[in-house]
Tab-separated table of C-alpha atoms in Angstrom:
chain	number	residue	atom	x	y	z
A	1	MET	CA	28.953	183.952	44.588
A	2	HIS	CA	30.996	187.115	44.075
A	3	ASN	CA	33.827	186.431	41.610
A	4	THR	CA	34.821	189.937	40.472
A	5	LEU	CA	37.354	192.449	41.810
A	6	GLY	CA	37.680	196.051	40.670
A	7	THR	CA	35.580	198.916	39.312
A	8	VAL	CA	37.194	199.970	36.015
A	9	PHE	CA	40.006	197.435	35.770
A	10	GLN	CA	38.063	194.301	36.627
A	11	LEU	CA	38.958	190.646	36.994
A	12	THR	CA	36.279	187.939	36.979
A	13	THR	CA	37.532	184.413	37.604
A	14	TYR	CA	36.363	180.815	37.318
A	15	GLY	CA	37.582	177.314	38.079
A	16	ALA	CA	38.504	175.096	41.013
A	17	SER	CA	41.584	173.390	42.369
A	18	HIS	CA	40.939	169.962	40.843
A	19	GLY	CA	38.794	170.950	37.878
A	20	GLN	CA	39.981	170.872	34.278
A	21	ALA	CA	41.206	174.463	34.361
A	22	ILE	CA	41.085	177.829	36.065
A	23	GLY	CA	40.955	181.190	34.336
A	24	GLY	CA	39.535	184.654	34.142
A	25	ILE	CA	38.393	187.643	32.126
A	26	VAL	CA	40.012	191.062	32.514
A	27	THR	CA	37.914	194.022	31.438
A	28	GLY	CA	38.717	197.727	31.433
A	29	CYS	CA	42.267	197.339	30.165
A	30	PRO	CA	43.037	200.255	27.818
A	31	ALA	CA	43.713	199.505	24.164
A	32	GLY	CA	47.169	199.733	22.637
A	33	ILE	CA	49.235	198.535	25.599
A	34	GLU	CA	52.116	196.349	24.433
A	35	LEU	CA	52.060	193.374	26.769
A	36	ASP	CA	55.155	191.406	27.666
A	37	LEU	CA	53.721	187.894	27.750
A	38	GLU	CA	57.015	186.428	28.967
A	39	PHE	CA	56.841	188.705	32.001
A	40	ILE	CA	53.342	187.422	32.774
A	41	GLN	CA	54.581	183.829	32.646
A	42	LYS	CA	57.569	184.673	34.863
A	43	GLU	CA	55.190	186.147	37.439
A	44	LEU	CA	53.206	182.900	37.391
A	45	ASP	CA	56.434	180.960	37.850
A	46	ARG	CA	57.036	182.901	41.079
A	47	ARG	CA	53.713	181.628	42.433
A	48	LYS	CA	53.521	178.115	41.035
A	49	PRO	CA	53.740	175.086	43.330
A	50	GLY	CA	56.712	172.765	43.506
A	51	GLN	CA	59.295	175.504	43.120
A	52	SER	CA	61.369	174.721	46.223
A	53	LYS	CA	61.799	172.328	49.142
A	54	ILE	CA	59.743	174.583	51.449
A	55	THR	CA	56.608	174.686	49.277
A	56	THR	CA	53.981	172.148	48.236
A	57	GLN	CA	55.413	169.526	45.891
A	58	ARG	CA	52.419	169.600	43.544
A	59	LYS	CA	53.972	170.117	40.100
A	60	GLU	CA	52.048	172.468	37.830
A	61	ALA	CA	53.484	174.226	34.784
A	62	ASP	CA	50.916	176.994	35.219
A	63	GLU	CA	51.209	177.985	31.566
A	64	VAL	CA	48.720	180.703	30.705
A	65	LEU	CA	46.830	180.642	27.424
A	66	PHE	CA	45.315	183.939	26.252
A	67	LEU	CA	42.062	183.502	24.344
A	68	SER	CA	41.064	187.069	23.452
A	69	GLY	CA	41.781	190.766	23.923
A	70	ILE	CA	45.347	190.719	22.571
A	71	PHE	CA	46.325	191.149	18.912
A	72	GLU	CA	49.887	191.294	17.629
A	73	GLY	CA	51.152	191.703	21.175
A	74	LYS	CA	48.927	194.666	22.061
A	75	THR	CA	45.690	194.973	23.991
A	76	THR	CA	42.631	195.694	21.867
A	77	GLY	CA	40.489	197.256	24.594
A	78	THR	CA	38.170	194.234	24.550
A	79	PRO	CA	37.935	191.655	27.362
A	80	ILE	CA	41.134	189.673	27.877
A	81	ALA	CA	40.226	186.030	28.466
A	82	PHE	CA	42.808	183.540	29.695
A	83	GLN	CA	43.024	179.977	30.961
A	84	ILE	CA	45.442	177.849	32.988
A	85	GLU	CA	45.045	174.079	32.844
A	86	ASN	CA	45.236	171.914	35.958
A	87	THR	CA	47.635	169.162	34.915
A	88	ASN	CA	48.763	167.483	38.152
A	89	THR	CA	45.724	166.867	40.332
A	90	ARG	CA	45.650	163.935	42.754
A	91	SER	CA	42.037	163.975	43.877
A	92	LYS	CA	42.376	160.657	45.722
A	93	ASP	CA	44.514	162.480	48.306
A	94	TYR	CA	41.298	164.158	49.501
A	95	SER	CA	38.951	161.172	49.648
A	96	HIS	CA	39.425	160.987	53.426
A	97	ILE	CA	37.739	164.398	53.882
A	98	LYS	CA	34.747	163.733	51.621
A	99	THR	CA	32.434	163.855	54.632
A	100	VAL	CA	34.851	165.365	57.171
A	101	PHE	CA	35.583	169.028	57.870
A	102	ARG	CA	39.212	170.100	58.320
A	103	PRO	CA	39.634	172.374	61.391
A	104	SER	CA	39.994	176.102	60.566
A	105	HIS	CA	39.453	175.418	56.878
A	106	ALA	CA	36.672	176.624	54.566
A	107	ASP	CA	35.154	173.110	54.386
A	108	PHE	CA	32.520	173.631	57.086
A	109	THR	CA	31.386	177.157	56.168
A	110	TYR	CA	31.293	176.405	52.435
A	111	GLN	CA	29.145	173.303	53.015
A	112	LYS	CA	26.747	175.171	55.309
A	113	LYS	CA	26.403	178.112	52.917
A	114	TYR	CA	25.928	176.240	49.636
A	115	GLY	CA	24.813	172.784	50.743
A	116	ILE	CA	27.446	171.222	48.507
A	117	ARG	CA	31.210	171.406	48.166
A	118	ASP	CA	34.010	170.106	46.000
A	119	TYR	CA	36.193	168.526	48.665
A	120	ARG	CA	39.087	167.920	46.232
A	121	GLY	CA	41.741	170.402	47.251
A	122	GLY	CA	39.153	172.792	48.599
A	123	GLY	CA	37.468	173.314	45.226
A	124	ARG	CA	36.688	176.977	44.585
A	125	SER	CA	38.007	178.025	48.001
A	126	SER	CA	41.501	176.727	47.173
A	127	ALA	CA	44.497	179.049	46.883
A	128	ARG	CA	44.858	177.602	43.364
A	129	GLU	CA	42.511	180.467	42.441
A	130	THR	CA	45.283	182.979	43.143
A	131	ALA	CA	47.092	182.010	39.935
A	132	ASN	CA	44.333	183.914	38.125
A	133	TRP	CA	45.112	186.986	40.196
A	134	VAL	CA	48.782	186.829	39.263
A	135	VAL	CA	47.917	186.903	35.554
A	136	ALA	CA	45.690	189.968	36.009
A	137	GLY	CA	48.276	191.569	38.296
A	138	ALA	CA	51.017	191.108	35.707
A	139	ILE	CA	48.807	192.907	33.173
A	140	ALA	CA	48.071	195.649	35.693
A	141	LYS	CA	51.772	196.164	36.396
A	142	GLN	CA	52.259	196.967	32.726
A	143	ILE	CA	49.443	199.536	32.809
A	144	ILE	CA	51.037	201.381	35.742
A	145	SER	CA	54.643	200.798	34.678
A	146	LYS	CA	55.835	204.080	36.232
A	147	MET	CA	55.005	202.734	39.686
A	148	THR	CA	57.168	200.043	41.257
A	149	ILE	CA	55.655	197.400	43.525
A	150	ASN	CA	57.931	195.283	45.697
A	151	ALA	CA	56.695	192.740	48.223
A	152	PHE	CA	58.840	190.478	50.369
A	153	THR	CA	58.678	188.044	53.269
A	154	SER	CA	59.155	190.158	56.379
A	155	SER	CA	58.532	187.457	58.986
A	156	VAL	CA	58.106	183.724	59.461
A	157	GLY	CA	56.723	182.789	62.848
A	158	SER	CA	58.688	184.813	65.410
A	159	ILE	CA	61.571	185.555	62.997
A	160	PHE	CA	61.357	189.145	61.726
A	161	ILE	CA	63.508	191.396	59.559
A	162	ASP	CA	64.803	194.016	61.984
A	163	LYS	CA	65.528	196.656	59.323
A	164	PRO	CA	63.216	199.330	57.853
A	165	TYR	CA	62.234	198.720	54.245
A	166	GLN	CA	64.311	201.734	53.159
A	167	ALA	CA	67.458	199.835	54.193
A	168	LEU	CA	66.633	196.752	52.113
A	169	ASP	CA	67.792	195.914	48.594
A	170	PHE	CA	64.697	194.594	46.834
A	171	SER	CA	66.850	193.150	44.038
A	172	LYS	CA	67.830	190.432	46.526
A	173	THR	CA	64.269	189.313	47.261
A	174	GLU	CA	64.344	186.585	44.613
A	175	SER	CA	67.845	185.437	45.602
A	176	ASN	CA	66.526	182.901	48.123
A	177	ILE	CA	63.594	180.490	48.317
A	178	VAL	CA	61.848	182.321	51.170
A	179	ARG	CA	61.868	185.641	49.259
A	180	CYS	CA	63.421	187.716	52.023
A	181	PRO	CA	65.808	190.492	50.880
A	182	ASP	CA	67.936	190.154	54.032
A	183	SER	CA	70.128	187.070	53.566
A	184	ASP	CA	70.879	186.463	57.264
A	185	THR	CA	67.200	186.577	58.190
A	186	ALA	CA	66.307	184.470	55.151
A	187	GLY	CA	68.543	181.649	56.349
A	188	LYS	CA	66.824	181.594	59.735
A	189	MET	CA	63.384	181.638	58.098
A	190	ILE	CA	64.209	178.709	55.823
A	191	ALA	CA	65.562	176.688	58.741
A	192	ARG	CA	62.377	177.355	60.713
A	193	ILE	CA	60.099	176.272	57.862
A	194	GLU	CA	62.118	173.079	57.340
A	195	GLU	CA	61.880	172.325	61.068
A	196	ILE	CA	58.116	172.866	61.070
A	197	LYS	CA	57.675	170.714	57.969
A	198	LYS	CA	59.488	167.777	59.609
A	199	GLN	CA	57.042	168.017	62.513
A	200	GLY	CA	54.068	167.748	60.164
A	201	ASP	CA	53.037	171.221	61.304
A	202	THR	CA	52.716	174.639	59.636
A	203	VAL	CA	53.765	178.206	60.420
A	204	GLY	CA	52.497	181.667	59.485
A	205	GLY	CA	54.231	184.951	58.746
A	206	THR	CA	53.932	188.364	57.128
A	207	VAL	CA	54.486	189.917	53.718
A	208	THR	CA	55.406	193.594	53.463
A	209	CYS	CA	54.693	195.526	50.262
A	210	VAL	CA	56.113	198.878	49.135
A	211	ILE	CA	54.657	200.918	46.247
A	212	LYS	CA	56.821	203.759	44.937
A	213	ASN	CA	56.278	206.588	42.426
A	214	VAL	CA	52.588	206.865	43.288
A	215	PRO	CA	50.930	210.042	41.979
A	216	VAL	CA	48.995	212.301	44.328
A	217	GLY	CA	45.214	211.978	44.189
A	218	LEU	CA	44.348	208.293	43.870
A	219	GLY	CA	41.420	207.270	46.046
A	220	GLU	CA	38.213	208.782	47.346
A	221	PRO	CA	37.526	210.457	50.708
A	222	VAL	CA	34.532	208.396	51.839
A	223	PHE	CA	33.568	204.878	50.737
A	224	ASN	CA	36.279	204.219	48.147
A	225	LYS	CA	39.386	205.017	50.157
A	226	LEU	CA	42.600	203.723	48.599
A	227	HIS	CA	43.742	201.937	51.742
A	228	ALA	CA	40.294	200.339	52.129
A	229	ALA	CA	40.520	198.903	48.615
A	230	LEU	CA	44.025	197.607	49.264
A	231	GLY	CA	42.808	196.074	52.514
A	232	GLN	CA	39.846	194.405	50.822
A	233	ALA	CA	42.123	192.925	48.172
A	234	MET	CA	44.677	191.630	50.671
A	235	LEU	CA	42.045	190.205	52.999
A	236	SER	CA	40.686	188.261	50.021
A	237	ILE	CA	43.866	186.149	49.934
A	238	ASN	CA	43.540	182.695	51.445
A	239	ALA	CA	44.972	182.468	54.999
A	240	VAL	CA	45.229	186.256	55.494
A	241	LYS	CA	44.277	187.371	59.003
A	242	GLY	CA	45.367	190.996	59.074
A	243	PHE	CA	46.254	194.121	57.082
A	244	GLU	CA	47.922	197.296	58.290
A	245	TYR	CA	49.367	200.252	56.393
A	246	GLY	CA	51.694	203.022	57.483
A	247	SER	CA	52.143	203.054	61.250
A	248	GLY	CA	49.342	200.480	61.531
A	249	PHE	CA	48.526	199.255	65.025
A	250	CYS	CA	51.723	200.810	66.376
A	251	GLY	CA	50.197	204.221	65.648
A	252	ALA	CA	47.600	203.571	68.344
A	253	LYS	CA	50.362	203.769	70.959
A	254	MET	CA	51.643	207.178	69.839
A	255	THR	CA	50.739	210.792	70.535
A	256	GLY	CA	49.544	213.039	67.756
A	257	SER	CA	52.627	215.230	67.993
A	258	ALA	CA	54.842	212.203	67.392
A	259	HIS	CA	52.625	210.685	64.707
A	260	ASN	CA	51.921	213.679	62.462
A	261	ASP	CA	53.869	213.764	59.185
A	262	LEU	CA	55.160	217.331	58.918
A	263	PHE	CA	55.284	218.875	55.450
A	264	ASN	CA	58.239	219.957	53.385
A	265	ALA	CA	57.790	223.004	51.172
A	266	ASP	CA	57.238	220.837	48.072
A	267	GLY	CA	54.337	218.934	49.649
A	268	THR	CA	56.323	215.836	50.572
A	269	THR	CA	56.511	214.917	54.246
A	270	LYS	CA	59.461	214.610	56.618
A	271	SER	CA	58.175	211.258	57.906
A	272	ASN	CA	55.699	208.809	56.419
A	273	LEU	CA	53.694	207.268	59.219
A	274	SER	CA	50.624	207.876	57.028
A	275	GLY	CA	51.911	205.171	54.695
A	276	GLY	CA	51.467	207.325	51.612
A	277	ILE	CA	47.713	207.731	52.096
A	278	GLN	CA	45.877	210.549	53.900
A	279	GLY	CA	42.102	210.839	54.055
A	280	GLY	CA	41.823	207.837	51.753
A	281	ILE	CA	43.813	209.587	48.988
A	282	SER	CA	47.437	208.989	47.959
A	283	ASN	CA	49.773	211.860	48.903
A	284	GLY	CA	52.717	210.967	46.661
A	285	MET	CA	54.844	209.320	49.333
A	286	ASP	CA	55.644	205.600	49.365
A	287	ILE	CA	52.665	203.393	50.128
A	288	TYR	CA	53.675	200.547	52.388
A	289	PHE	CA	51.634	197.921	54.157
A	290	ARG	CA	51.943	194.546	55.843
A	291	VAL	CA	49.798	191.446	55.401
A	292	ALA	CA	49.572	188.729	58.076
A	293	PHE	CA	49.148	185.075	57.060
A	294	LYS	CA	47.993	182.403	59.478
A	295	PRO	CA	49.547	178.914	59.526
A	296	VAL	CA	48.115	176.611	56.841
A	297	ALA	CA	45.050	174.806	58.228
A	298	THR	CA	45.859	171.377	56.763
A	299	LEU	CA	48.357	169.581	59.029
A	300	MET	CA	50.171	166.277	58.628
A	301	GLN	CA	49.231	165.560	62.247
A	302	GLU	CA	46.176	163.819	63.693
A	303	GLN	CA	43.496	166.197	64.987
A	304	GLU	CA	39.938	165.928	66.237
A	305	THR	CA	37.166	167.332	64.070
A	306	ILE	CA	33.555	166.592	63.070
A	307	ASP	CA	31.954	164.918	60.080
A	308	GLU	CA	28.798	165.918	58.197
A	309	ALA	CA	26.654	164.004	60.720
A	310	GLY	CA	28.160	165.918	63.648
A	311	ASN	CA	30.208	163.007	64.947
A	312	ILE	CA	33.555	163.723	66.605
A	313	VAL	CA	36.194	161.968	64.489
A	314	LYS	CA	39.952	162.043	64.056
A	315	MET	CA	41.677	162.983	60.827
A	316	GLN	CA	45.149	163.633	59.480
A	317	GLY	CA	46.015	165.697	56.449
A	318	LYS	CA	47.216	163.988	53.296
A	319	GLY	CA	48.482	165.200	49.971
A	320	ARG	CA	50.798	168.070	49.079
A	321	HIS	CA	50.557	171.252	51.125
A	322	ASP	CA	52.728	174.262	51.940
A	323	PRO	CA	54.233	174.243	55.442
A	324	CYS	CA	54.254	178.052	55.083
A	325	VAL	CA	52.378	179.937	52.357
A	326	VAL	CA	54.259	183.209	52.794
A	327	PRO	CA	57.063	182.738	50.200
A	328	ARG	CA	54.592	181.954	47.416
A	329	ALA	CA	52.222	184.709	48.583
A	330	VAL	CA	54.744	187.481	47.866
A	331	VAL	CA	53.814	187.691	44.177
A	332	ILE	CA	50.105	187.394	45.030
A	333	VAL	CA	50.338	190.454	47.281
A	334	GLU	CA	52.150	192.372	44.531
A	335	SER	CA	49.578	191.306	41.945
A	336	LEU	CA	46.559	192.407	43.951
A	337	ALA	CA	48.282	195.685	44.825
A	338	ALA	CA	48.909	196.273	41.110
A	339	MET	CA	45.277	195.540	40.265
A	340	VAL	CA	44.051	198.037	42.858
A	341	MET	CA	46.521	200.721	41.768
A	342	ALA	CA	45.639	200.214	38.093
A	343	ASP	CA	41.935	200.360	38.893
A	344	PHE	CA	42.283	203.606	40.858
A	345	SER	CA	44.581	205.128	38.220
A	346	LEU	CA	42.019	204.456	35.492
A	347	LEU	CA	39.181	205.629	37.726
A	348	ASN	CA	41.099	208.840	38.452
A	349	LYS	CA	41.401	209.529	34.712
A	350	LEU	CA	37.667	209.067	34.240
A	351	THR	CA	36.816	211.532	37.010
A	352	LYS	CA	38.967	214.199	35.366
A	353	ILE	CA	37.356	214.003	31.918
């Protein structure tokens, strides 16, 4: 099982949703970086369950304990080990799926691949794992502090922000429980999620991320393209079904004369349909991309499925689940983006030695 992300700045994780704890080891972090541990905890608080009426009501403090790699508030250059205890598991909520596969969930494929699975909360395939990524991402953000990374909820179902990101005030993203920087759109999104939740159903959406102050030259021209690494990271998030950067799929409808980003004399471009990346390498313009999340697979409605013996059976979800994962995924998208940008920044320094 592959449990590591990154080349220079690496995160290796462990744990499962209903185990004693989850955690990870970060390697490749330079020595001497003064870490703001309160900032790391605040990032975890943005992701943790039970934070609002439109998220799962599982209550977890998600307090991170650092075990190594930090001395007197600074990184030592050695592996940074950390752990987050699972303190509010209700494994009995999953007893009904011990031998039953939830539709569109990882239950079936995990069982077929490994011949065994921890059915409690999805085990290793649970989004609980993403708390580890937020810890590593919060460290990465402090390595690349000159860059700014802002993600936000850009759609819920068919409700979209109808403004370009340049017209949004990112300081307002955390002002509402759906994490949308446009207050009018946020109200509509919240109402939609509440409506869906009452129906025992779920809804998907998108998260948009903008990275500013990116230096020119990050990324490689062939198999280690910057946008490919960002895509790999984002597609690793539970429930993600799509990734597009710059003009994305809309670019396929355009002509070359309309799509080309013409240069200014200083090397910047008049437009930015490239999304800040050309030929796999950052060009100094804003990097922006969008991540699509499917509706959560576990429904509070009765559905047909199969059991381990291949019998057609009926099941209904139980326990505590998000009706829409998008609001809590905002910080996860930022964290993975930070890890990729830190990794490529450190890799770029190595190639110039």
